[in-house]
Tab-separated table of C-alpha atoms in Angstrom:
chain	number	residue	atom	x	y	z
A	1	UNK	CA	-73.174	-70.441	64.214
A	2	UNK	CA	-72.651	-67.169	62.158
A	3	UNK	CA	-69.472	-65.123	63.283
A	4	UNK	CA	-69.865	-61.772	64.680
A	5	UNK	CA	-70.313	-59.105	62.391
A	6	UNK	CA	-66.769	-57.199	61.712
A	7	UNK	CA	-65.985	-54.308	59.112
A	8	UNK	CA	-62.279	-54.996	59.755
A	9	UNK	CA	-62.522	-58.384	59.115
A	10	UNK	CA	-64.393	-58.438	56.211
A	11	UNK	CA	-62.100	-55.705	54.603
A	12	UNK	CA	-59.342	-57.940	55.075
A	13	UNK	CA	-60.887	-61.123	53.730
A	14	UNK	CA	-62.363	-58.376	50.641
A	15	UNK	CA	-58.699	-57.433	49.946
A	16	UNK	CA	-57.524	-60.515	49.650
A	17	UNK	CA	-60.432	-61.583	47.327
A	18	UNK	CA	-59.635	-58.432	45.163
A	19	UNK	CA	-56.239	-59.322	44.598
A	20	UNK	CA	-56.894	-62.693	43.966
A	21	UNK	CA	-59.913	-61.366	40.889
A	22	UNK	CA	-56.924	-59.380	39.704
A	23	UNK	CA	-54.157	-62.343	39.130
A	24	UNK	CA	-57.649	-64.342	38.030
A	25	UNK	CA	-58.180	-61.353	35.135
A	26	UNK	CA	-54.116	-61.891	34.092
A	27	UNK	CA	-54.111	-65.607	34.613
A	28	UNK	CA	-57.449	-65.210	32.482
A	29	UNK	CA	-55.933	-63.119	29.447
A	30	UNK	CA	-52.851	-65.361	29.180
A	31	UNK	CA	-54.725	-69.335	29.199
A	32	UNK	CA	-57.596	-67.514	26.831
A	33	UNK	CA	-55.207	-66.396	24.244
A	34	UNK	CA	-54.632	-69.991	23.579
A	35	UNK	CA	-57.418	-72.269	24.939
A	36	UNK	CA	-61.575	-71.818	24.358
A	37	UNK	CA	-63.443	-70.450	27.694
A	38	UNK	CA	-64.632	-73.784	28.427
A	39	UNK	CA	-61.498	-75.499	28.585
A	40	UNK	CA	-60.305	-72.813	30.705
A	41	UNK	CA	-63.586	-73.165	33.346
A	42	UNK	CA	-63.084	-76.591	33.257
A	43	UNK	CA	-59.598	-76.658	33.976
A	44	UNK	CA	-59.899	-74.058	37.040
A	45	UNK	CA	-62.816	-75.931	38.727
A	46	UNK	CA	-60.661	-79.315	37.988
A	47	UNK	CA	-57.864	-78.474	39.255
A	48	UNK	CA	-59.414	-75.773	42.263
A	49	UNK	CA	-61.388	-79.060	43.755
A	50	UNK	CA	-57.590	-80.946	44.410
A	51	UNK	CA	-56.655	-77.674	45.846
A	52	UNK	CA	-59.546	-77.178	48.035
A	53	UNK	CA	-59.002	-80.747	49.119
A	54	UNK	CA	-56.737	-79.833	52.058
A	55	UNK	CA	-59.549	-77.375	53.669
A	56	UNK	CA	-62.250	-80.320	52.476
A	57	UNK	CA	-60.641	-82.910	54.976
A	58	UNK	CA	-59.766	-80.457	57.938
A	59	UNK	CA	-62.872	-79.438	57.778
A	60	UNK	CA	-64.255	-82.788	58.813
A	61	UNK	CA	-63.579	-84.618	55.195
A	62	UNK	CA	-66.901	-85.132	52.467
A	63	UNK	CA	-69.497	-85.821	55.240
A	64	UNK	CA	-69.304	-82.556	56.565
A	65	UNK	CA	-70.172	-81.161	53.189
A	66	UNK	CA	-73.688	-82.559	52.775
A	67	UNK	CA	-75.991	-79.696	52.393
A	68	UNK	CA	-79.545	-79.534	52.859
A	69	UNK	CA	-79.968	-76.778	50.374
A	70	UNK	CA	-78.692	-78.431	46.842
A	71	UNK	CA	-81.057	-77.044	45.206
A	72	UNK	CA	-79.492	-73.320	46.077
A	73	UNK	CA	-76.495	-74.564	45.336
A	74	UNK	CA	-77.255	-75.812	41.672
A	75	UNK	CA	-78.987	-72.658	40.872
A	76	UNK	CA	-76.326	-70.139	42.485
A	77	UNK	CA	-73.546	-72.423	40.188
A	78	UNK	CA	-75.583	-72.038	36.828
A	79	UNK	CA	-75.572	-68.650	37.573
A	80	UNK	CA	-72.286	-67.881	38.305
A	81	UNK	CA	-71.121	-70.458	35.615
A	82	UNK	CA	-72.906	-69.131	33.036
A	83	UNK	CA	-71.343	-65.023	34.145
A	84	UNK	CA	-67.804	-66.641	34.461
A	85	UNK	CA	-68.464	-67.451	30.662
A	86	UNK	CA	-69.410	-64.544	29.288
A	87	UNK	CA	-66.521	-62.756	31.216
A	88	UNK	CA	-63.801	-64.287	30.557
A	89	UNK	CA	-65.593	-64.429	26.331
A	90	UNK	CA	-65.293	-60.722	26.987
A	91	UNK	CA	-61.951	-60.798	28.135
A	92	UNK	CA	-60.829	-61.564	24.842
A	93	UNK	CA	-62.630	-58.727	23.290
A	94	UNK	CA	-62.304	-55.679	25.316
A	95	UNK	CA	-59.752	-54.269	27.429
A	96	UNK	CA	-58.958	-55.047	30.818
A	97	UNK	CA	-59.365	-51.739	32.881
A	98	UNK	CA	-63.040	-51.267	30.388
A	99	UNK	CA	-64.148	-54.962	31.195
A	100	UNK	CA	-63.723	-54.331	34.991
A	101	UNK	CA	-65.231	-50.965	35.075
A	102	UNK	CA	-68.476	-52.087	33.489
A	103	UNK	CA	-68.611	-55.393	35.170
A	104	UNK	CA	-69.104	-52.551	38.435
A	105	UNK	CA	-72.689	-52.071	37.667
A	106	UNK	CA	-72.652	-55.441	39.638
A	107	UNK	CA	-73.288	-53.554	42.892
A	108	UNK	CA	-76.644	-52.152	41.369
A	109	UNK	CA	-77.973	-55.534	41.206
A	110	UNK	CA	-76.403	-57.025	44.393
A	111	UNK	CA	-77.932	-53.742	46.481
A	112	UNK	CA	-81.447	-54.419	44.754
A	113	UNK	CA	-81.435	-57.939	45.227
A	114	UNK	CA	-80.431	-58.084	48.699
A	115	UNK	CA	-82.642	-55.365	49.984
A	116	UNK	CA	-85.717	-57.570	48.003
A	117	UNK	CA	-84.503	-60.778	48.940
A	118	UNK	CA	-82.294	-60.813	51.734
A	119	UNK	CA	-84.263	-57.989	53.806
A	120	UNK	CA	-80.905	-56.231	53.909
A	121	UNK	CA	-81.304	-52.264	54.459
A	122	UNK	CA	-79.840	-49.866	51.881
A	123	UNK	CA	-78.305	-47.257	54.546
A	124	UNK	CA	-77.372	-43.853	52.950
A	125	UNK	CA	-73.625	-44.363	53.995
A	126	UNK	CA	-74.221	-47.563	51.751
A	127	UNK	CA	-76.301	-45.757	49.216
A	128	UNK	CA	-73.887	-42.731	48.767
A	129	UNK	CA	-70.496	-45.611	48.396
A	130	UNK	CA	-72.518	-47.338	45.290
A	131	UNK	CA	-73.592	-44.023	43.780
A	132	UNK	CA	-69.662	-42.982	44.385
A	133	UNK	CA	-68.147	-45.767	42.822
A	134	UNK	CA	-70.455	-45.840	40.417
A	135	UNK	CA	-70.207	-42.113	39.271
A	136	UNK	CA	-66.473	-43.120	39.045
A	137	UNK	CA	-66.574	-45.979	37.256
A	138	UNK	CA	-68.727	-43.673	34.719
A	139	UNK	CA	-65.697	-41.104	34.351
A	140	UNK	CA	-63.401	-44.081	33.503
A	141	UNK	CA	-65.512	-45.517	30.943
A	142	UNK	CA	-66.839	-42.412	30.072
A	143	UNK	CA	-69.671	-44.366	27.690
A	144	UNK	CA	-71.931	-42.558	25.084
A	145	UNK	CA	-69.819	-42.178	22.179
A	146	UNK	CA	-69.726	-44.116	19.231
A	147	UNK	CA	-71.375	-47.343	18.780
A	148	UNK	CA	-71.745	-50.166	21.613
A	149	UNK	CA	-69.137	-52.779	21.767
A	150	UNK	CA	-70.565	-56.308	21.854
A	151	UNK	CA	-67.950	-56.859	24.381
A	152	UNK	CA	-69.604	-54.359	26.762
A	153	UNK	CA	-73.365	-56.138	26.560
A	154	UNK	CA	-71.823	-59.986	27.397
A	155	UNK	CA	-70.010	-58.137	30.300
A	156	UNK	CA	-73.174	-56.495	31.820
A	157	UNK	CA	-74.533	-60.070	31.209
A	158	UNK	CA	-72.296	-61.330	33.393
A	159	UNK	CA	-72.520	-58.418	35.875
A	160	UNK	CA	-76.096	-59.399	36.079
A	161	UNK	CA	-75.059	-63.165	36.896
A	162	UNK	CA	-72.867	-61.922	39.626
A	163	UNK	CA	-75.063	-59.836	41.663
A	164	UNK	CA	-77.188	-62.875	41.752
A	165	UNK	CA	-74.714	-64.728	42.835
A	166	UNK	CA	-73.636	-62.879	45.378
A	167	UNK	CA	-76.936	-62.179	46.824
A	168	UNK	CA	-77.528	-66.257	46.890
A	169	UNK	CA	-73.770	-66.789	48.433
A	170	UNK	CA	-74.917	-64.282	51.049
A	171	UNK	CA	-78.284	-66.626	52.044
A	172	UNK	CA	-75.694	-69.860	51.598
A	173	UNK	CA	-73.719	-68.889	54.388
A	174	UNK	CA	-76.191	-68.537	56.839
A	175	UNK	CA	-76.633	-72.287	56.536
A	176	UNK	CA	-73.431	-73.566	55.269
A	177	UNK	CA	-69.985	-73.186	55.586
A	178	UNK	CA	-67.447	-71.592	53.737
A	179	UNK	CA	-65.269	-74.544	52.454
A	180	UNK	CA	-68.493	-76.380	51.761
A	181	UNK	CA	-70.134	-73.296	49.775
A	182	UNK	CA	-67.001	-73.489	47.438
A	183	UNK	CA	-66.488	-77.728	47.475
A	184	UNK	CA	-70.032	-77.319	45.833
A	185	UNK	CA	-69.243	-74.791	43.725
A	186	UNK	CA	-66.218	-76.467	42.152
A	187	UNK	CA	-67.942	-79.903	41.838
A	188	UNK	CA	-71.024	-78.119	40.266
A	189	UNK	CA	-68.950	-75.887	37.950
A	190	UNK	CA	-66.977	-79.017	36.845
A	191	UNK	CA	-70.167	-81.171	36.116
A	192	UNK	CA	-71.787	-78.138	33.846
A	193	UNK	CA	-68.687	-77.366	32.143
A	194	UNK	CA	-67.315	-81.298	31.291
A	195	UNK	CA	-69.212	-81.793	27.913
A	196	UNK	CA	-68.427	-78.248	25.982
A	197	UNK	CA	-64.905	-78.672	27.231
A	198	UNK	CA	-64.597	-81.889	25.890
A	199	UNK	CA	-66.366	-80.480	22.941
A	200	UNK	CA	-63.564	-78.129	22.445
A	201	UNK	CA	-60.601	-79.354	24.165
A	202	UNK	CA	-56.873	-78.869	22.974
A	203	UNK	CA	-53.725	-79.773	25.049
A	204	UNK	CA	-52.496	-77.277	26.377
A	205	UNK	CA	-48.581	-76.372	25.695
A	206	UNK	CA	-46.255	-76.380	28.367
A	207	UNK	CA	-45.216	-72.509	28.778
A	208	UNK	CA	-49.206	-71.815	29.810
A	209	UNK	CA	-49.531	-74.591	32.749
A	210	UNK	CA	-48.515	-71.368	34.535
A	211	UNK	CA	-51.191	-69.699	33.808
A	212	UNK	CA	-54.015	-72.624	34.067
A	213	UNK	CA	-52.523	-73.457	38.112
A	214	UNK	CA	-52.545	-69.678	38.687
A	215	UNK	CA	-56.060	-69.182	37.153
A	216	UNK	CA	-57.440	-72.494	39.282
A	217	UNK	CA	-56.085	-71.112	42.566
A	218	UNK	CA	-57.472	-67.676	42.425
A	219	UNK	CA	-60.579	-68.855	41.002
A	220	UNK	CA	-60.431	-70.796	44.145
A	221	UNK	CA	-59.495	-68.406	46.558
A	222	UNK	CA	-61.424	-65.020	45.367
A	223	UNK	CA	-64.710	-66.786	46.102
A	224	UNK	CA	-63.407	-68.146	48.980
A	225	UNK	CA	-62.665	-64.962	50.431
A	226	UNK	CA	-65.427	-63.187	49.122
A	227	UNK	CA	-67.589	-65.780	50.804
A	228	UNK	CA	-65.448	-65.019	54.067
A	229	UNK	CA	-66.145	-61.029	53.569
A	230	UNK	CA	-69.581	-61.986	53.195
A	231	UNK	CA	-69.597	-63.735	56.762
A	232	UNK	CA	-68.806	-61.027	58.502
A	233	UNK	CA	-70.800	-58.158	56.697
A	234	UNK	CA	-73.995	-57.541	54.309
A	235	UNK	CA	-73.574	-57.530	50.585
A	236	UNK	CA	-74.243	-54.428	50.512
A	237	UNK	CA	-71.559	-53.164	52.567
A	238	UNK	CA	-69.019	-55.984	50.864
A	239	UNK	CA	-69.945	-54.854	47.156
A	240	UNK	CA	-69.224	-51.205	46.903
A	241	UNK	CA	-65.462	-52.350	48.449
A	242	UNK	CA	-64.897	-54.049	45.499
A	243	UNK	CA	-64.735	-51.020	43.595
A	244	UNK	CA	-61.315	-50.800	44.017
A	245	UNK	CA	-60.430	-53.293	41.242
A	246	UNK	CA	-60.933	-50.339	38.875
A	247	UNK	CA	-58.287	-48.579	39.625
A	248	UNK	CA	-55.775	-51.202	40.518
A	249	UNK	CA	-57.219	-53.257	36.901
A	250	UNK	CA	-56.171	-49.713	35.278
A	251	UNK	CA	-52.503	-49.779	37.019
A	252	UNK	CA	-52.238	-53.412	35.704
A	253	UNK	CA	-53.500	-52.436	32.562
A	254	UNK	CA	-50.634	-49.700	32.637
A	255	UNK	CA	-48.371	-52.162	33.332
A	256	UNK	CA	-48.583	-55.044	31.743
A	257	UNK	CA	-50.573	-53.740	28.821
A	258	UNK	CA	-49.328	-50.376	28.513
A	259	UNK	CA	-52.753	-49.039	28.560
A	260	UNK	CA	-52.665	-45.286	29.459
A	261	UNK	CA	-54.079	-44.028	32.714
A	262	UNK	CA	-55.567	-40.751	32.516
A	263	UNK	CA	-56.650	-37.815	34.225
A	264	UNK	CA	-60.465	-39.466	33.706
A	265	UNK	CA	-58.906	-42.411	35.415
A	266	UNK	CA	-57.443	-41.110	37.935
A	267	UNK	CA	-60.345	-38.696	39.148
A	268	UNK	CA	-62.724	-42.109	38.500
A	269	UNK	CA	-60.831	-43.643	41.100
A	270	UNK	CA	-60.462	-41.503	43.880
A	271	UNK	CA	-64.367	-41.155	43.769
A	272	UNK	CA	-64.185	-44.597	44.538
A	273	UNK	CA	-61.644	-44.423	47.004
A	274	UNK	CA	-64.113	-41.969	48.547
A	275	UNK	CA	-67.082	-44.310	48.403
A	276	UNK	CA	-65.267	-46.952	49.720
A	277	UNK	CA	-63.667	-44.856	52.787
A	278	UNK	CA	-67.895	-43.574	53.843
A	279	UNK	CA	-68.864	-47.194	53.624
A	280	UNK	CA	-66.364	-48.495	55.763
A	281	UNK	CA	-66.816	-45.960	58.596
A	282	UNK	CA	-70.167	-46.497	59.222
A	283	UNK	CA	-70.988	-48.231	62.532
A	284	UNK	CA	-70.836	-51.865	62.304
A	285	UNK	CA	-74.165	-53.894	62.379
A	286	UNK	CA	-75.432	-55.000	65.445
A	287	UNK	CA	-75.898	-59.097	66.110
A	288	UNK	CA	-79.670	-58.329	66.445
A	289	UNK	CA	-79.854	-56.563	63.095
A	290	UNK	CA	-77.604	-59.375	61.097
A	291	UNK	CA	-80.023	-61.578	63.050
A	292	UNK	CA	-82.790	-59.958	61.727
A	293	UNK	CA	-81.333	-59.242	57.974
């Protein structure tokens, strides 16, 4: 049985997914400096199946993960596979702060897709947070200058991938759990991903095990929670709250980086701020209206 519909709840379970994309996007930089992308999926679904083992067995062990939708399962993993490539590729090609803020048109294609597929309705509380967050993400960009990175096309690529995915991981958990949406996804991920990283595998040196652990727990536990968030509240009203990984990506950026936060970043982020703050006070969705969605 579906849990109640909760805006609280699934802003908790969205925060922690954000700050578990953000450690993924360090985690990422550091284990991609040294190994190829596949080694590095291959690794974090590896290792992210003996960590989801725990919540595997208390959640009644491998029989309770039988599915009667594989089929949704294979195609939502080659999806989400295949955008998890090309983002971390352009991880290693553009900066942090620009990959997240164009990987943002993924709420465009989550909204469209859920609306078409999912019979979701695109409120204008929810209309005016995408258009928000969107309109900020422009001003920290600020695109339309120069010529286009090839960086920028594989991440709208994989922005594509993920609205798909997160439309289909949406219609998953109406029928399956959780723990068993993401015990497929890591066994899926790690039977796509086995030849091209043994293709291009290297050991890895002892300083970045780290990094690999860190990288396989978050990739883990974002989807996790994002798949809890999901649970209790549309796509539609779960997407444009991810818009706050602009800003904080920026701050990290700052930090770690020392890429410079300006006054284009900072006015791009309060506009999402604002987006986010109209989405979340709209009235919650009624059990009739999930029900029906």
């Amino acid at each position: 049985m579906a849990p109640a519909p909760s805006i609280p709840k699934a802003a908790f379970w969205m925060a922690l997914s954000i700050a578990s994309f953000l450690a993924m996007s360090v985690a990422g930089r550091a284990t991609t400096a040294e190994l190829n992308v596949f080694q590095v999926l291959e690794l974090r679904s590896v290792i992210g199946f003996f960590i989801l083992l725990p919540l595997v067995m208390m959640s009644g062990g491998f029989a309770a993960m039988r599915t009667e939708r594989p089929v949704a399962h294979i195609a939502r993993n080659v999806i989400h596979y295949t955008g998890q490539a090309a983002w971390l590729y352009a991880l290693t090609l553009i900066p942090l702060a620009v990959l997240i803020s164009i990987e943002f048109t993924t709420p465009i294609w989550t909204a469209l897709l859920a609306v078409g597929f999912l019979g979701e309705r695109l409120s204008r509380p929810r209309l005016a947070a995408v258009v928000l967050g969107l309109v900020g993400v422009v001003i920290i960009v600020r695109p339309g200058i120069g010529s286009v990175d090839p960086g920028h096309l594989v991440v709208l690529g994989a922005a594509v991938c993920f609205g798909i995915s997160v439309v289909m991981v949406k219609s998953l958990t109406r029928t399956d759990s959780v723990v068993r949406i993401i015990f497929w996804m890591l066994v899926i991920q790690s039977v796509l991903g086995l030849a091209p990283a043994l293709y291009v595998w290297r050991n890895p040196s002892l300083e970045l095990w780290p990094w690999i652990v860190l990288i396989a727990f978050t990739g883990m536990s974002s989807h996790f929670c994002m798949a809890r968030a999901l649970a209790y509240a549309d796509a539609t009203v779960i997407s444009p709250m991810d818009f706050l990984r602009v800003p904080l990506s920026a701050l990290i950026g700052w930090l770690l980086y020392h890429e410079q936060i300006d006054a284009f970043t900072a006015g791009g982020a309060l506009l999402i701020l604002l987006g986010n703050l109209l989405n979340l006070q709209r009235k919650a969705p009624q059990p009739a209206e999930v029900a029906a969605s």
